[in-house]
Tab-separated table of C-alpha atoms in Angstrom:
chain	number	residue	atom	x	y	z
C	1	MET	CA	25.656	111.763	214.286
C	2	THR	CA	25.844	107.945	213.917
C	3	GLU	CA	22.433	106.336	213.249
C	4	PRO	CA	21.614	104.109	216.269
C	5	PHE	CA	21.966	100.367	215.949
C	6	GLY	CA	18.219	99.832	216.559
C	7	ALA	CA	17.377	102.046	213.530
C	8	ARG	CA	19.962	100.339	211.265
C	9	LEU	CA	18.816	96.893	212.449
C	10	ARG	CA	15.079	97.769	211.705
C	11	HIS	CA	16.065	98.927	208.207
C	12	VAL	CA	18.091	95.769	207.355
C	13	MET	CA	15.422	93.415	208.803
C	14	ASP	CA	12.773	95.045	206.835
C	15	GLU	CA	14.864	94.901	203.670
C	16	ARG	CA	16.389	91.368	203.932
C	17	GLY	CA	14.311	89.742	206.590
C	18	PRO	CA	15.366	88.982	210.141
C	19	LEU	CA	17.760	85.988	209.724
C	20	CYS	CA	20.918	85.916	211.671
C	21	VAL	CA	23.617	83.384	210.714
C	22	GLY	CA	26.306	82.433	213.122
C	23	ILE	CA	29.899	82.172	212.102
C	24	ASP	CA	30.994	79.297	214.308
C	25	PRO	CA	34.050	77.727	213.016
C	26	HIS	CA	34.491	74.988	215.590
C	27	ALA	CA	36.781	72.061	214.970
C	28	SER	CA	34.038	69.557	213.864
C	29	LEU	CA	32.685	71.929	211.170
C	30	LEU	CA	36.120	72.724	209.777
C	31	THR	CA	36.642	68.928	209.431
C	32	GLU	CA	33.178	68.483	207.755
C	33	TRP	CA	34.192	71.080	205.266
C	34	GLY	CA	37.440	69.305	204.514
C	35	LEU	CA	39.506	72.088	206.074
C	36	THR	CA	42.408	71.861	208.489
C	37	ASP	CA	41.740	72.807	212.069
C	38	ASP	CA	44.201	75.790	211.969
C	39	VAL	CA	44.318	79.392	211.012
C	40	SER	CA	44.242	78.587	207.318
C	41	GLY	CA	41.051	76.582	207.738
C	42	LEU	CA	39.535	79.239	209.952
C	43	GLU	CA	40.291	81.933	207.423
C	44	ARG	CA	38.850	79.826	204.478
C	45	PHE	CA	35.714	78.980	206.426
C	46	SER	CA	34.978	82.566	207.492
C	47	ARG	CA	35.735	84.121	204.091
C	48	THR	CA	33.416	81.504	202.324
C	49	VAL	CA	30.486	82.238	204.767
C	50	VAL	CA	30.806	85.948	204.367
C	51	GLU	CA	31.159	85.899	200.593
C	52	ALA	CA	28.202	83.553	200.155
C	53	LEU	CA	25.757	85.302	202.435
C	54	SER	CA	26.774	88.920	203.168
C	55	ASP	CA	24.386	90.356	200.568
C	56	ARG	CA	21.326	88.483	201.802
C	57	VAL	CA	21.317	88.020	205.569
C	58	ALA	CA	20.520	90.798	208.018
C	59	VAL	CA	23.058	89.845	210.766
C	60	PHE	CA	26.134	87.732	211.151
C	61	LYS	CA	27.068	86.534	214.622
C	62	PRO	CA	30.655	85.372	214.733
C	63	GLN	CA	31.490	83.393	217.951
C	64	SER	CA	34.606	84.992	219.252
C	65	ALA	CA	35.890	81.944	221.075
C	66	PHE	CA	36.420	80.019	217.977
C	67	PHE	CA	38.665	82.547	216.639
C	68	GLU	CA	40.406	83.252	219.971
C	69	ARG	CA	41.466	79.631	220.322
C	70	PHE	CA	44.160	80.266	217.622
C	71	GLY	CA	45.658	83.194	219.418
C	72	SER	CA	46.539	86.423	217.822
C	73	ARG	CA	46.442	85.048	214.304
C	74	GLY	CA	42.892	83.783	214.963
C	75	VAL	CA	41.845	87.231	216.289
C	76	ALA	CA	43.374	88.845	213.088
C	77	VAL	CA	41.036	86.576	211.042
C	78	LEU	CA	38.085	87.749	213.206
C	79	GLU	CA	38.969	91.311	212.590
C	80	LYS	CA	39.011	90.778	208.827
C	81	THR	CA	35.761	88.814	208.920
C	82	VAL	CA	33.943	91.654	210.863
C	83	GLN	CA	35.394	94.273	208.556
C	84	GLU	CA	34.400	92.431	205.264
C	85	ALA	CA	30.895	91.534	206.581
C	86	ARG	CA	30.087	95.102	207.481
C	87	ALA	CA	31.541	96.430	204.180
C	88	ALA	CA	29.101	94.158	202.401
C	89	GLY	CA	26.075	95.573	204.127
C	90	ALA	CA	25.416	92.989	206.794
C	91	LEU	CA	25.272	94.000	210.428
C	92	VAL	CA	27.738	92.151	212.739
C	93	LEU	CA	26.748	90.993	216.250
C	94	MET	CA	29.859	89.852	218.138
C	95	ASP	CA	29.022	86.919	220.338
C	96	ALA	CA	31.602	87.322	222.952
C	97	LYS	CA	29.251	87.380	226.122
C	98	ARG	CA	31.519	89.731	228.101
C	99	GLY	CA	30.703	90.652	231.578
C	100	ASP	CA	32.753	92.206	234.352
C	101	ILE	CA	32.916	95.313	236.589
C	102	GLY	CA	34.345	98.824	236.420
C	103	SER	CA	37.403	99.338	234.341
C	104	THR	CA	37.555	95.766	233.069
C	105	MET	CA	34.024	95.970	231.644
C	106	ALA	CA	34.951	99.294	230.093
C	107	ALA	CA	37.959	97.690	228.429
C	108	TYR	CA	35.868	94.860	227.037
C	109	ALA	CA	33.488	97.533	225.657
C	110	GLU	CA	36.309	99.361	223.996
C	111	ALA	CA	37.515	96.187	222.289
C	112	PHE	CA	34.148	95.657	220.436
C	113	LEU	CA	32.268	98.996	220.674
C	114	ARG	CA	34.848	101.699	220.125
C	115	LYS	CA	34.550	102.974	216.631
C	116	ASP	CA	38.225	102.889	215.848
C	117	SER	CA	38.789	99.448	217.306
C	118	PRO	CA	39.740	96.739	214.740
C	119	LEU	CA	37.042	94.594	216.132
C	120	PHE	CA	34.340	97.211	216.151
C	121	SER	CA	31.014	95.584	215.677
C	122	ASP	CA	27.454	96.722	215.344
C	123	ALA	CA	26.463	94.981	218.533
C	124	LEU	CA	27.856	92.801	221.320
C	125	THR	CA	26.419	90.040	223.522
C	126	VAL	CA	27.026	90.650	227.190
C	127	SER	CA	26.328	88.947	230.416
C	128	PRO	CA	24.571	90.788	233.254
C	129	TYR	CA	25.192	88.286	236.144
C	130	LEU	CA	27.466	90.563	238.050
C	131	GLY	CA	24.363	92.792	238.272
C	132	TYR	CA	22.820	94.783	235.439
C	133	GLY	CA	24.623	97.994	236.688
C	134	SER	CA	27.967	96.351	235.843
C	135	LEU	CA	27.096	96.751	232.231
C	136	SER	CA	27.085	100.565	232.397
C	137	PRO	CA	30.391	101.182	230.679
C	138	ALA	CA	29.128	99.072	227.680
C	139	VAL	CA	25.774	100.845	227.583
C	140	ALA	CA	27.407	104.250	227.588
C	141	LEU	CA	29.899	103.360	224.842
C	142	ALA	CA	27.220	101.698	222.770
C	143	ARG	CA	25.136	104.886	222.892
C	144	GLU	CA	28.136	106.940	221.951
C	145	SER	CA	29.176	104.732	218.984
C	146	GLY	CA	25.662	104.012	217.626
C	147	ALA	CA	26.145	100.264	218.477
C	148	GLY	CA	23.876	97.885	220.342
C	149	LEU	CA	23.995	95.265	223.126
C	150	PHE	CA	22.322	91.959	223.477
C	151	VAL	CA	21.887	91.038	227.239
C	152	LEU	CA	21.540	87.424	228.185
C	153	ALA	CA	18.053	87.259	229.686
C	154	LEU	CA	16.341	83.867	229.076
C	155	THR	CA	18.873	81.640	227.319
C	156	SER	CA	18.317	78.330	225.555
C	157	ASN	CA	20.762	76.303	227.577
C	158	PRO	CA	19.056	74.182	230.365
C	159	GLU	CA	21.507	75.236	233.005
C	160	GLY	CA	20.664	78.902	232.630
C	161	GLY	CA	17.337	78.354	234.424
C	162	GLU	CA	19.034	78.097	237.873
C	163	VAL	CA	20.045	81.686	237.645
C	164	GLN	CA	17.526	83.228	235.294
C	165	HIS	CA	14.454	81.693	236.845
C	166	ALA	CA	15.585	82.540	240.382
C	167	VAL	CA	12.990	84.784	242.212
C	168	ARG	CA	14.063	87.949	243.707
C	169	ALA	CA	12.712	89.477	246.973
C	170	ASP	CA	10.262	91.600	244.935
C	171	GLY	CA	8.800	88.533	243.459
C	172	ARG	CA	10.021	88.938	240.011
C	173	ASN	CA	12.518	86.461	238.612
C	174	VAL	CA	15.969	87.418	237.311
C	175	GLY	CA	15.206	86.999	233.640
C	176	ALA	CA	12.180	89.239	233.907
C	177	THR	CA	14.354	91.704	235.782
C	178	MET	CA	16.845	91.950	232.823
C	179	LEU	CA	13.966	92.384	230.374
C	180	ALA	CA	12.630	95.280	232.493
C	181	HIS	CA	16.102	97.007	232.516
C	182	LEU	CA	16.220	96.750	228.788
C	183	ALA	CA	12.781	98.232	228.365
C	184	ALA	CA	13.886	101.186	230.402
C	185	GLU	CA	16.974	101.623	228.138
C	186	ASN	CA	14.770	101.700	225.090
C	187	ILE	CA	12.024	104.062	226.174
C	188	GLY	CA	11.109	106.501	223.408
C	189	GLU	CA	13.490	105.009	220.821
C	190	GLU	CA	12.094	104.851	217.354
C	191	PRO	CA	11.817	102.763	215.192
C	192	LEU	CA	13.505	100.317	217.553
C	193	GLY	CA	15.667	100.563	220.592
C	194	SER	CA	19.449	99.479	220.458
C	195	PHE	CA	19.391	97.319	223.599
C	196	GLY	CA	18.201	93.714	223.055
C	197	ALA	CA	17.780	90.538	224.993
C	198	VAL	CA	18.878	87.032	224.221
C	199	VAL	CA	15.755	84.836	224.526
C	200	GLY	CA	15.898	81.191	223.352
C	201	ALA	CA	13.577	79.945	220.774
C	202	THR	CA	13.446	76.588	222.474
C	203	LEU	CA	11.765	77.827	225.647
C	204	GLY	CA	8.214	77.269	224.686
C	205	ASP	CA	5.440	79.536	225.933
C	206	LEU	CA	6.823	82.730	227.400
C	207	SER	CA	3.499	84.556	227.830
C	208	THR	CA	4.269	85.221	231.437
C	209	TYR	CA	7.167	87.410	230.429
C	210	ASP	CA	6.907	90.952	229.082
C	211	LEU	CA	8.983	90.667	225.887
C	212	ASP	CA	7.797	94.084	224.679
C	213	ILE	CA	11.053	95.911	225.420
C	214	ASN	CA	11.017	98.059	222.331
C	215	GLY	CA	14.247	96.437	221.367
C	216	PRO	CA	15.402	93.337	219.378
C	217	LEU	CA	15.182	89.793	220.733
C	218	LEU	CA	17.946	87.450	219.568
C	219	ALA	CA	16.491	83.918	219.337
C	220	PRO	CA	19.113	81.220	219.338
C	221	GLY	CA	17.973	77.632	219.044
C	222	VAL	CA	16.512	77.445	215.528
C	223	GLY	CA	17.875	74.598	213.526
C	224	ALA	CA	20.262	72.167	215.246
C	225	GLN	CA	18.891	72.812	218.791
C	226	GLY	CA	15.417	71.774	217.738
C	227	ALA	CA	13.307	74.963	217.384
C	228	THR	CA	11.795	75.762	213.951
C	229	PRO	CA	10.648	79.006	212.502
C	230	ALA	CA	7.044	77.820	212.933
C	231	ASP	CA	7.608	77.888	216.748
C	232	LEU	CA	8.517	81.558	216.828
C	233	PRO	CA	5.059	83.087	216.978
C	234	ARG	CA	4.079	80.793	219.905
C	235	VAL	CA	7.274	81.584	221.862
C	236	PHE	CA	7.449	85.363	221.223
C	237	GLY	CA	3.721	86.280	220.737
C	238	ALA	CA	3.256	90.056	220.043
C	239	ALA	CA	6.985	90.730	220.022
C	240	ILE	CA	7.525	88.469	216.981
C	241	ARG	CA	8.389	91.434	214.643
C	242	ASN	CA	11.427	92.304	216.735
C	243	VAL	CA	12.753	88.728	216.832
C	244	ILE	CA	16.096	87.900	215.112
C	245	PRO	CA	16.124	84.074	214.672
C	246	ASN	CA	19.696	82.798	214.829
C	247	VAL	CA	20.761	79.749	212.873
C	248	SER	CA	24.348	78.468	212.822
C	249	ARG	CA	24.823	74.763	212.118
C	250	GLY	CA	21.531	74.480	210.217
C	251	VAL	CA	23.076	76.642	207.543
C	252	LEU	CA	26.799	76.013	208.009
C	253	ARG	CA	26.733	72.284	207.687
C	254	HIS	CA	25.954	72.827	203.959
C	255	GLY	CA	29.331	74.284	203.228
C	256	PRO	CA	31.845	74.759	201.741
C	257	ASP	CA	29.737	74.984	198.520
C	258	ALA	CA	28.582	78.640	198.450
C	259	GLY	CA	25.514	77.842	196.485
C	260	ALA	CA	24.426	75.278	199.028
C	261	LEU	CA	25.050	77.863	201.847
C	262	ARG	CA	22.818	80.326	200.051
C	263	ASP	CA	20.051	77.814	199.381
C	264	SER	CA	19.956	76.785	203.073
C	265	ALA	CA	19.879	80.369	204.356
C	266	GLY	CA	17.267	81.025	201.747
C	267	ARG	CA	15.038	78.106	202.926
C	268	PHE	CA	15.312	79.340	206.577
C	269	ALA	CA	14.507	82.892	205.492
C	270	ASP	CA	11.425	81.735	203.529
C	271	GLU	CA	10.249	79.651	206.471
C	272	ILE	CA	10.680	82.644	208.867
C	273	ARG	CA	8.883	84.922	206.569
C	274	SER	CA	5.964	82.482	206.315
C	275	ALA	CA	5.842	82.247	210.118
C	276	LEU	CA	5.620	86.019	210.652
C	277	PRO	CA	2.145	87.564	210.828
C	278	SER	CA	1.288	89.802	207.892
C	279	ALA	CA	2.108	93.475	208.448
């Protein structure tokens, strides 16, 4: 049987540290790197990031939209990026934020979570805002494939609050409801469940939320968005050991020099390690 994503993630986090580096080849970064804003630049950018960092970061998070904007040739680069990163021992979290109902959600899940798919990834970001139950096809296929999901729960963008902080009839807000669903998915899983939440590192004190979902917490916002590794214990409290801090521009802006990319990722990894409580 395939080892569940949560177990594989726990192992690679313990071995390499929890840093997640985004692969976000948006036009301004391609320009900063001296690359053309086309498929050739996209391929050079992605290959450089993977070759520089795949032996030392726990997770890569390619943003699907920046590949999709180039059409089928861009998606072909994404396929190759995913395959090369996984072959080098890093886990791949596809940032596609898919969310729909019924057969459409099932098709999205098959694109990224079916083991023979060219885009098969270790995990996928999903949006639950058609109702958590709409994610059922993705949950089922993730379990079957040994993959994981990261559900948008408490995101770092200011606009998210109007939905995620809305209070339900039972007195619990929507973000807390999503965390409770994920905790239920992860009951009894060891050493870590495979169903995680996206919780922004920029959100400050979250002590009113139960972040102990026995699953990973993807923490965007470190670096360019203003959060620092030192902020993580205050934001995540007792759940800190399961946090995956995501850094994108803070590392990527140091390219295209591979050594500079490695040095930047190493500094973030050291800062994160220093912020974590002793085991």
